[in-house]
Amino acid sequence: MVDKLFTDFRLAAWYDRLHPWDARSDFEFYLPMVLAAESVLDVGCGTGALLHRARESGHVGRLCGLDPAPGMLEVARARDDIEWVLGDASAARGQFDLVVMTGHAFQVLVEDDELRAALAAIAATLTATGRFVFETRNPLVREWETWDRRYSGEVTDETGAVVRSVCEVAEPVRGDLVSFTHTFTSAGWEPEVSHSTLRFLGTGALSAFLSEAGLVVAEQFGNWDRTPLTDASPEIITSARRSG
């Protein structure tokens, strides 16, 4: 089930204000790769911010954004010179030189079977020299312990409307699944609550799932500045290719 934050257009329209480009390091990492690839598939594209910026920056090839959340795609479709597809990874058509999953979208694949299906679909879309690049948070760092502060706050739009978001993690956290809620409030609204669960895979389990899908790790980094991956790294940023 897709989180309400992403399915509800009213909440989706606030997403980029809550997570602005300038406050994100991941887009600056991904954008040069997108611009260098002739054809790009963004799985879990959300509001389409990365592909919008790529087109604005001069990309003239094929850009396709895919997302299972209708609210997010409604925002993304502000540009009609990009392909937008409602669905999961299996809905992709054709082959791509680059497939990306940004914004920790990879972590919404919480069940083994859905993770296997998504990776198999992604592997099938890659050209012979194509790359699948994505990130997942390093479980050893236990970043969720700071989310109540990191992902709570308020933003104001051009009309002066204020929306407050409060993040709460369900405790205790056991295993590799972390569940949490975002509660949104604003004047004239009834409170809106979005429930989410993310999976935190370690490097060993991640490599095993990739291998099962016919993918191998080409590069891995521990942060957006391309520093090496260590136990203390906040991210597991992976570039994978088809084996053989």
JSON list of N, CA and C in Angstrom, two decimals, residues 3 6 15 19 23-27 30 42-46 67 100-110 115 132-139 143-144 147 150-151 180 196-201 221-224 233-238:
[
{"chain": "A", "resi": 3, "resn": "ASP", "atom": "N", "xyz": [2.00, 5.04, 0.75]},
{"chain": "A", "resi": 3, "resn": "ASP", "atom": "CA", "xyz": [1.76, 5.95, 1.86]},
{"chain": "A", "resi": 3, "resn": "ASP", "atom": "C", "xyz": [0.84, 7.10, 1.45]},
{"chain": "A", "resi": 6, "resn": "PHE", "atom": "N", "xyz": [2.02, 10.24, -0.29]},
{"chain": "A", "resi": 6, "resn": "PHE", "atom": "CA", "xyz": [2.31, 10.22, -1.72]},
{"chain": "A", "resi": 6, "resn": "PHE", "atom": "C", "xyz": [1.05, 10.10, -2.58]},
{"chain": "A", "resi": 15, "resn": "TYR", "atom": "N", "xyz": [5.38, 18.19, -0.83]},
{"chain": "A", "resi": 15, "resn": "TYR", "atom": "CA", "xyz": [6.57, 17.37, -0.63]},
{"chain": "A", "resi": 15, "resn": "TYR", "atom": "C", "xyz": [7.86, 18.13, -0.94]},
{"chain": "A", "resi": 19, "resn": "HIS", "atom": "N", "xyz": [11.01, 18.99, 1.41]},
{"chain": "A", "resi": 19, "resn": "HIS", "atom": "CA", "xyz": [12.31, 18.40, 1.04]},
{"chain": "A", "resi": 19, "resn": "HIS", "atom": "C", "xyz": [12.87, 19.15, -0.17]},
{"chain": "A", "resi": 23, "resn": "ALA", "atom": "N", "xyz": [18.31, 21.46, -0.03]},
{"chain": "A", "resi": 23, "resn": "ALA", "atom": "CA", "xyz": [18.56, 20.77, 1.24]},
{"chain": "A", "resi": 23, "resn": "ALA", "atom": "C", "xyz": [18.91, 19.29, 1.02]},
{"chain": "A", "resi": 24, "resn": "ARG", "atom": "N", "xyz": [18.96, 18.86, -0.24]},
{"chain": "A", "resi": 24, "resn": "ARG", "atom": "CA", "xyz": [19.23, 17.47, -0.56]},
{"chain": "A", "resi": 24, "resn": "ARG", "atom": "C", "xyz": [20.56, 17.34, -1.29]},
{"chain": "A", "resi": 25, "resn": "SER", "atom": "N", "xyz": [21.37, 16.40, -0.83]},
{"chain": "A", "resi": 25, "resn": "SER", "atom": "CA", "xyz": [22.65, 16.13, -1.49]},
{"chain": "A", "resi": 25, "resn": "SER", "atom": "C", "xyz": [22.52, 15.06, -2.56]},
{"chain": "A", "resi": 26, "resn": "ASP", "atom": "N", "xyz": [21.45, 14.26, -2.50]},
{"chain": "A", "resi": 26, "resn": "ASP", "atom": "CA", "xyz": [21.35, 13.14, -3.44]},
{"chain": "A", "resi": 26, "resn": "ASP", "atom": "C", "xyz": [21.14, 13.58, -4.87]},
{"chain": "A", "resi": 27, "resn": "PHE", "atom": "N", "xyz": [20.35, 14.64, -5.10]},
{"chain": "A", "resi": 27, "resn": "PHE", "atom": "CA", "xyz": [20.10, 15.07, -6.46]},
{"chain": "A", "resi": 27, "resn": "PHE", "atom": "C", "xyz": [21.38, 15.58, -7.14]},
{"chain": "A", "resi": 30, "resn": "TYR", "atom": "N", "xyz": [23.10, 12.51, -8.37]},
{"chain": "A", "resi": 30, "resn": "TYR", "atom": "CA", "xyz": [22.46, 11.81, -9.49]},
{"chain": "A", "resi": 30, "resn": "TYR", "atom": "C", "xyz": [22.40, 12.63, -10.77]},
{"chain": "A", "resi": 42, "resn": "ASP", "atom": "N", "xyz": [13.52, 6.66, -13.95]},
{"chain": "A", "resi": 42, "resn": "ASP", "atom": "CA", "xyz": [13.52, 7.02, -12.53]},
{"chain": "A", "resi": 42, "resn": "ASP", "atom": "C", "xyz": [12.38, 6.25, -11.86]},
{"chain": "A", "resi": 43, "resn": "VAL", "atom": "N", "xyz": [12.75, 5.19, -11.11]},
{"chain": "A", "resi": 43, "resn": "VAL", "atom": "CA", "xyz": [11.76, 4.35, -10.43]},
{"chain": "A", "resi": 43, "resn": "VAL", "atom": "C", "xyz": [11.45, 4.96, -9.07]},
{"chain": "A", "resi": 44, "resn": "GLY", "atom": "N", "xyz": [10.18, 5.21, -8.81]},
{"chain": "A", "resi": 44, "resn": "GLY", "atom": "CA", "xyz": [9.81, 5.94, -7.60]},
{"chain": "A", "resi": 44, "resn": "GLY", "atom": "C", "xyz": [10.16, 7.41, -7.75]},
{"chain": "A", "resi": 45, "resn": "CYS", "atom": "N", "xyz": [9.78, 7.98, -8.88]},
{"chain": "A", "resi": 45, "resn": "CYS", "atom": "CA", "xyz": [10.22, 9.34, -9.26]},
{"chain": "A", "resi": 45, "resn": "CYS", "atom": "C", "xyz": [9.58, 10.42, -8.40]},
{"chain": "A", "resi": 46, "resn": "GLY", "atom": "N", "xyz": [8.51, 10.10, -7.67]},
{"chain": "A", "resi": 46, "resn": "GLY", "atom": "CA", "xyz": [7.88, 11.11, -6.83]},
{"chain": "A", "resi": 46, "resn": "GLY", "atom": "C", "xyz": [7.33, 12.27, -7.64]},
{"chain": "A", "resi": 67, "resn": "ASP", "atom": "N", "xyz": [6.05, 5.82, -10.93]},
{"chain": "A", "resi": 67, "resn": "ASP", "atom": "CA", "xyz": [5.72, 5.87, -9.51]},
{"chain": "A", "resi": 67, "resn": "ASP", "atom": "C", "xyz": [4.34, 5.25, -9.29]},
{"chain": "A", "resi": 100, "resn": "VAL", "atom": "N", "xyz": [17.53, 4.79, -11.99]},
{"chain": "A", "resi": 100, "resn": "VAL", "atom": "CA", "xyz": [17.83, 5.31, -10.65]},
{"chain": "A", "resi": 100, "resn": "VAL", "atom": "C", "xyz": [16.63, 5.12, -9.74]},
{"chain": "A", "resi": 101, "resn": "MET", "atom": "N", "xyz": [16.92, 5.01, -8.46]},
{"chain": "A", "resi": 101, "resn": "MET", "atom": "CA", "xyz": [15.91, 5.09, -7.40]},
{"chain": "A", "resi": 101, "resn": "MET", "atom": "C", "xyz": [16.48, 6.05, -6.36]},
{"chain": "A", "resi": 102, "resn": "THR", "atom": "N", "xyz": [15.88, 7.22, -6.24]},
{"chain": "A", "resi": 102, "resn": "THR", "atom": "CA", "xyz": [16.39, 8.24, -5.34]},
{"chain": "A", "resi": 102, "resn": "THR", "atom": "C", "xyz": [15.46, 8.38, -4.12]},
{"chain": "A", "resi": 103, "resn": "GLY", "atom": "N", "xyz": [15.83, 9.27, -3.21]},
{"chain": "A", "resi": 103, "resn": "GLY", "atom": "CA", "xyz": [14.98, 9.55, -2.06]},
{"chain": "A", "resi": 103, "resn": "GLY", "atom": "C", "xyz": [14.72, 8.34, -1.18]},
{"chain": "A", "resi": 104, "resn": "HIS", "atom": "N", "xyz": [15.65, 7.38, -1.19]},
{"chain": "A", "resi": 104, "resn": "HIS", "atom": "CA", "xyz": [15.52, 6.14, -0.42]},
{"chain": "A", "resi": 104, "resn": "HIS", "atom": "C", "xyz": [14.27, 5.35, -0.80]},
{"chain": "A", "resi": 105, "resn": "ALA", "atom": "N", "xyz": [13.83, 5.51, -2.04]},
{"chain": "A", "resi": 105, "resn": "ALA", "atom": "CA", "xyz": [12.66, 4.77, -2.51]},
{"chain": "A", "resi": 105, "resn": "ALA", "atom": "C", "xyz": [12.90, 3.26, -2.47]},
{"chain": "A", "resi": 106, "resn": "PHE", "atom": "N", "xyz": [14.14, 2.83, -2.59]},
{"chain": "A", "resi": 106, "resn": "PHE", "atom": "CA", "xyz": [14.47, 1.41, -2.55]},
{"chain": "A", "resi": 106, "resn": "PHE", "atom": "C", "xyz": [13.99, 0.77, -1.24]},
{"chain": "A", "resi": 107, "resn": "GLN", "atom": "N", "xyz": [13.96, 1.56, -0.18]},
{"chain": "A", "resi": 107, "resn": "GLN", "atom": "CA", "xyz": [13.63, 1.00, 1.13]},
{"chain": "A", "resi": 107, "resn": "GLN", "atom": "C", "xyz": [12.14, 0.72, 1.33]},
{"chain": "A", "resi": 108, "resn": "VAL", "atom": "N", "xyz": [11.30, 1.18, 0.42]},
{"chain": "A", "resi": 108, "resn": "VAL", "atom": "CA", "xyz": [9.87, 0.87, 0.55]},
{"chain": "A", "resi": 108, "resn": "VAL", "atom": "C", "xyz": [9.58, -0.57, 0.13]},
{"chain": "A", "resi": 109, "resn": "LEU", "atom": "N", "xyz": [10.56, -1.25, -0.47]},
{"chain": "A", "resi": 109, "resn": "LEU", "atom": "CA", "xyz": [10.40, -2.65, -0.88]},
{"chain": "A", "resi": 109, "resn": "LEU", "atom": "C", "xyz": [10.67, -3.53, 0.34]},
{"chain": "A", "resi": 110, "resn": "VAL", "atom": "N", "xyz": [9.66, -3.74, 1.15]},
{"chain": "A", "resi": 110, "resn": "VAL", "atom": "CA", "xyz": [9.87, -4.35, 2.47]},
{"chain": "A", "resi": 110, "resn": "VAL", "atom": "C", "xyz": [9.75, -5.88, 2.45]},
{"chain": "A", "resi": 115, "resn": "LEU", "atom": "N", "xyz": [10.73, -7.20, -3.42]},
{"chain": "A", "resi": 115, "resn": "LEU", "atom": "CA", "xyz": [12.09, -6.76, -3.72]},
{"chain": "A", "resi": 115, "resn": "LEU", "atom": "C", "xyz": [12.67, -7.56, -4.87]},
{"chain": "A", "resi": 132, "resn": "PHE", "atom": "N", "xyz": [22.26, 0.52, -12.78]},
{"chain": "A", "resi": 132, "resn": "PHE", "atom": "CA", "xyz": [21.19, 0.77, -11.82]},
{"chain": "A", "resi": 132, "resn": "PHE", "atom": "C", "xyz": [21.84, 1.40, -10.59]},
{"chain": "A", "resi": 133, "resn": "VAL", "atom": "N", "xyz": [21.46, 2.63, -10.29]},
{"chain": "A", "resi": 133, "resn": "VAL", "atom": "CA", "xyz": [22.09, 3.38, -9.20]},
{"chain": "A", "resi": 133, "resn": "VAL", "atom": "C", "xyz": [21.01, 3.77, -8.20]},
{"chain": "A", "resi": 134, "resn": "PHE", "atom": "N", "xyz": [21.25, 3.48, -6.92]},
{"chain": "A", "resi": 134, "resn": "PHE", "atom": "CA", "xyz": [20.26, 3.72, -5.88]},
{"chain": "A", "resi": 134, "resn": "PHE", "atom": "C", "xyz": [20.97, 3.82, -4.54]},
{"chain": "A", "resi": 135, "resn": "GLU", "atom": "N", "xyz": [20.21, 4.21, -3.53]},
{"chain": "A", "resi": 135, "resn": "GLU", "atom": "CA", "xyz": [20.78, 4.27, -2.19]},
{"chain": "A", "resi": 135, "resn": "GLU", "atom": "C", "xyz": [19.82, 3.68, -1.17]},
{"chain": "A", "resi": 136, "resn": "THR", "atom": "N", "xyz": [20.39, 3.16, -0.10]},
{"chain": "A", "resi": 136, "resn": "THR", "atom": "CA", "xyz": [19.62, 2.71, 1.06]},
{"chain": "A", "resi": 136, "resn": "THR", "atom": "C", "xyz": [20.41, 3.12, 2.29]},
{"chain": "A", "resi": 137, "resn": "ARG", "atom": "N", "xyz": [19.72, 3.49, 3.35]},
{"chain": "A", "resi": 137, "resn": "ARG", "atom": "CA", "xyz": [20.41, 3.94, 4.56]},
{"chain": "A", "resi": 137, "resn": "ARG", "atom": "C", "xyz": [21.12, 2.78, 5.24]},
{"chain": "A", "resi": 138, "resn": "ASN", "atom": "N", "xyz": [22.29, 3.06, 5.78]},
{"chain": "A", "resi": 138, "resn": "ASN", "atom": "CA", "xyz": [23.09, 2.06, 6.47]},
{"chain": "A", "resi": 138, "resn": "ASN", "atom": "C", "xyz": [22.44, 1.72, 7.81]},
{"chain": "A", "resi": 139, "resn": "PRO", "atom": "N", "xyz": [21.99, 0.48, 8.01]},
{"chain": "A", "resi": 139, "resn": "PRO", "atom": "CA", "xyz": [21.31, 0.14, 9.26]},
{"chain": "A", "resi": 139, "resn": "PRO", "atom": "C", "xyz": [22.20, 0.26, 10.49]},
{"chain": "A", "resi": 143, "resn": "GLU", "atom": "N", "xyz": [19.85, 5.64, 11.83]},
{"chain": "A", "resi": 143, "resn": "GLU", "atom": "CA", "xyz": [19.45, 7.02, 11.58]},
{"chain": "A", "resi": 143, "resn": "GLU", "atom": "C", "xyz": [18.04, 7.32, 12.08]},
{"chain": "A", "resi": 144, "resn": "TRP", "atom": "N", "xyz": [17.17, 6.31, 12.11]},
{"chain": "A", "resi": 144, "resn": "TRP", "atom": "CA", "xyz": [15.79, 6.53, 12.52]},
{"chain": "A", "resi": 144, "resn": "TRP", "atom": "C", "xyz": [15.69, 7.12, 13.94]},
{"chain": "A", "resi": 147, "resn": "TRP", "atom": "N", "xyz": [14.93, 10.84, 13.59]},
{"chain": "A", "resi": 147, "resn": "TRP", "atom": "CA", "xyz": [13.89, 11.29, 12.65]},
{"chain": "A", "resi": 147, "resn": "TRP", "atom": "C", "xyz": [12.87, 12.20, 13.29]},
{"chain": "A", "resi": 150, "resn": "ARG", "atom": "N", "xyz": [14.69, 15.40, 12.81]},
{"chain": "A", "resi": 150, "resn": "ARG", "atom": "CA", "xyz": [15.12, 15.69, 11.44]},
{"chain": "A", "resi": 150, "resn": "ARG", "atom": "C", "xyz": [13.95, 15.89, 10.48]},
{"chain": "A", "resi": 151, "resn": "TYR", "atom": "N", "xyz": [12.89, 15.13, 10.67]},
{"chain": "A", "resi": 151, "resn": "TYR", "atom": "CA", "xyz": [11.78, 15.18, 9.72]},
{"chain": "A", "resi": 151, "resn": "TYR", "atom": "C", "xyz": [10.51, 15.80, 10.30]},
{"chain": "A", "resi": 180, "resn": "PHE", "atom": "N", "xyz": [6.87, 4.20, 10.98]},
{"chain": "A", "resi": 180, "resn": "PHE", "atom": "CA", "xyz": [6.77, 5.56, 11.51]},
{"chain": "A", "resi": 180, "resn": "PHE", "atom": "C", "xyz": [5.56, 6.25, 10.90]},
{"chain": "A", "resi": 196, "resn": "SER", "atom": "N", "xyz": [4.10, 4.75, 7.36]},
{"chain": "A", "resi": 196, "resn": "SER", "atom": "CA", "xyz": [5.17, 4.27, 6.48]},
{"chain": "A", "resi": 196, "resn": "SER", "atom": "C", "xyz": [5.98, 3.17, 7.16]},
{"chain": "A", "resi": 197, "resn": "THR", "atom": "N", "xyz": [6.54, 2.29, 6.35]},
{"chain": "A", "resi": 197, "resn": "THR", "atom": "CA", "xyz": [7.51, 1.30, 6.82]},
{"chain": "A", "resi": 197, "resn": "THR", "atom": "C", "xyz": [8.63, 1.21, 5.80]},
{"chain": "A", "resi": 198, "resn": "LEU", "atom": "N", "xyz": [9.86, 1.24, 6.28]},
{"chain": "A", "resi": 198, "resn": "LEU", "atom": "CA", "xyz": [11.04, 1.14, 5.42]},
{"chain": "A", "resi": 198, "resn": "LEU", "atom": "C", "xyz": [11.89, -0.04, 5.88]},
{"chain": "A", "resi": 199, "resn": "ARG", "atom": "N", "xyz": [12.59, -0.63, 4.92]},
{"chain": "A", "resi": 199, "resn": "ARG", "atom": "CA", "xyz": [13.48, -1.75, 5.22]},
{"chain": "A", "resi": 199, "resn": "ARG", "atom": "C", "xyz": [14.93, -1.30, 5.17]},
{"chain": "A", "resi": 200, "resn": "PHE", "atom": "N", "xyz": [15.69, -1.70, 6.17]},
{"chain": "A", "resi": 200, "resn": "PHE", "atom": "CA", "xyz": [17.10, -1.35, 6.27]},
{"chain": "A", "resi": 200, "resn": "PHE", "atom": "C", "xyz": [17.93, -2.60, 6.03]},
{"chain": "A", "resi": 201, "resn": "LEU", "atom": "N", "xyz": [18.37, -2.79, 4.81]},
{"chain": "A", "resi": 201, "resn": "LEU", "atom": "CA", "xyz": [19.19, -3.95, 4.45]},
{"chain": "A", "resi": 201, "resn": "LEU", "atom": "C", "xyz": [20.67, -3.65, 4.66]},
{"chain": "A", "resi": 221, "resn": "PHE", "atom": "N", "xyz": [29.45, 3.60, -2.42]},
{"chain": "A", "resi": 221, "resn": "PHE", "atom": "CA", "xyz": [29.94, 4.75, -1.67]},
{"chain": "A", "resi": 221, "resn": "PHE", "atom": "C", "xyz": [29.18, 4.84, -0.35]},
{"chain": "A", "resi": 222, "resn": "GLY", "atom": "N", "xyz": [29.79, 5.55, 0.60]},
{"chain": "A", "resi": 222, "resn": "GLY", "atom": "CA", "xyz": [29.17, 5.70, 1.90]},
{"chain": "A", "resi": 222, "resn": "GLY", "atom": "C", "xyz": [28.47, 7.01, 2.11]},
{"chain": "A", "resi": 223, "resn": "ASN", "atom": "N", "xyz": [28.67, 7.94, 1.17]},
{"chain": "A", "resi": 223, "resn": "ASN", "atom": "CA", "xyz": [27.98, 9.23, 1.27]},
{"chain": "A", "resi": 223, "resn": "ASN", "atom": "C", "xyz": [27.98, 9.89, -0.10]},
{"chain": "A", "resi": 224, "resn": "TRP", "atom": "N", "xyz": [27.29, 11.04, -0.19]},
{"chain": "A", "resi": 224, "resn": "TRP", "atom": "CA", "xyz": [27.08, 11.69, -1.48]},
{"chain": "A", "resi": 224, "resn": "TRP", "atom": "C", "xyz": [28.35, 12.32, -2.05]},
{"chain": "A", "resi": 233, "resn": "SER", "atom": "N", "xyz": [29.30, 4.83, 7.74]},
{"chain": "A", "resi": 233, "resn": "SER", "atom": "CA", "xyz": [28.73, 5.62, 6.65]},
{"chain": "A", "resi": 233, "resn": "SER", "atom": "C", "xyz": [27.22, 5.73, 6.79]},
{"chain": "A", "resi": 234, "resn": "PRO", "atom": "N", "xyz": [26.64, 6.90, 6.53]},
{"chain": "A", "resi": 234, "resn": "PRO", "atom": "CA", "xyz": [25.18, 7.04, 6.64]},
{"chain": "A", "resi": 234, "resn": "PRO", "atom": "C", "xyz": [24.42, 6.35, 5.52]},
{"chain": "A", "resi": 235, "resn": "GLU", "atom": "N", "xyz": [25.05, 6.21, 4.35]},
{"chain": "A", "resi": 235, "resn": "GLU", "atom": "CA", "xyz": [24.38, 5.66, 3.18]},
{"chain": "A", "resi": 235, "resn": "GLU", "atom": "C", "xyz": [25.11, 4.43, 2.64]},
{"chain": "A", "resi": 236, "resn": "ILE", "atom": "N", "xyz": [24.37, 3.60, 1.94]},
{"chain": "A", "resi": 236, "resn": "ILE", "atom": "CA", "xyz": [24.95, 2.55, 1.09]},
{"chain": "A", "resi": 236, "resn": "ILE", "atom": "C", "xyz": [24.50, 2.90, -0.33]},
{"chain": "A", "resi": 237, "resn": "ILE", "atom": "N", "xyz": [25.34, 3.63, -1.05]},
{"chain": "A", "resi": 237, "resn": "ILE", "atom": "CA", "xyz": [25.01, 4.09, -2.40]},
{"chain": "A", "resi": 237, "resn": "ILE", "atom": "C", "xyz": [25.63, 3.10, -3.39]},
{"chain": "A", "resi": 238, "resn": "THR", "atom": "N", "xyz": [24.81, 2.50, -4.21]},
{"chain": "A", "resi": 238, "resn": "THR", "atom": "CA", "xyz": [25.24, 1.38, -5.04]},
{"chain": "A", "resi": 238, "resn": "THR", "atom": "C", "xyz": [25.02, 1.64, -6.51]}
]
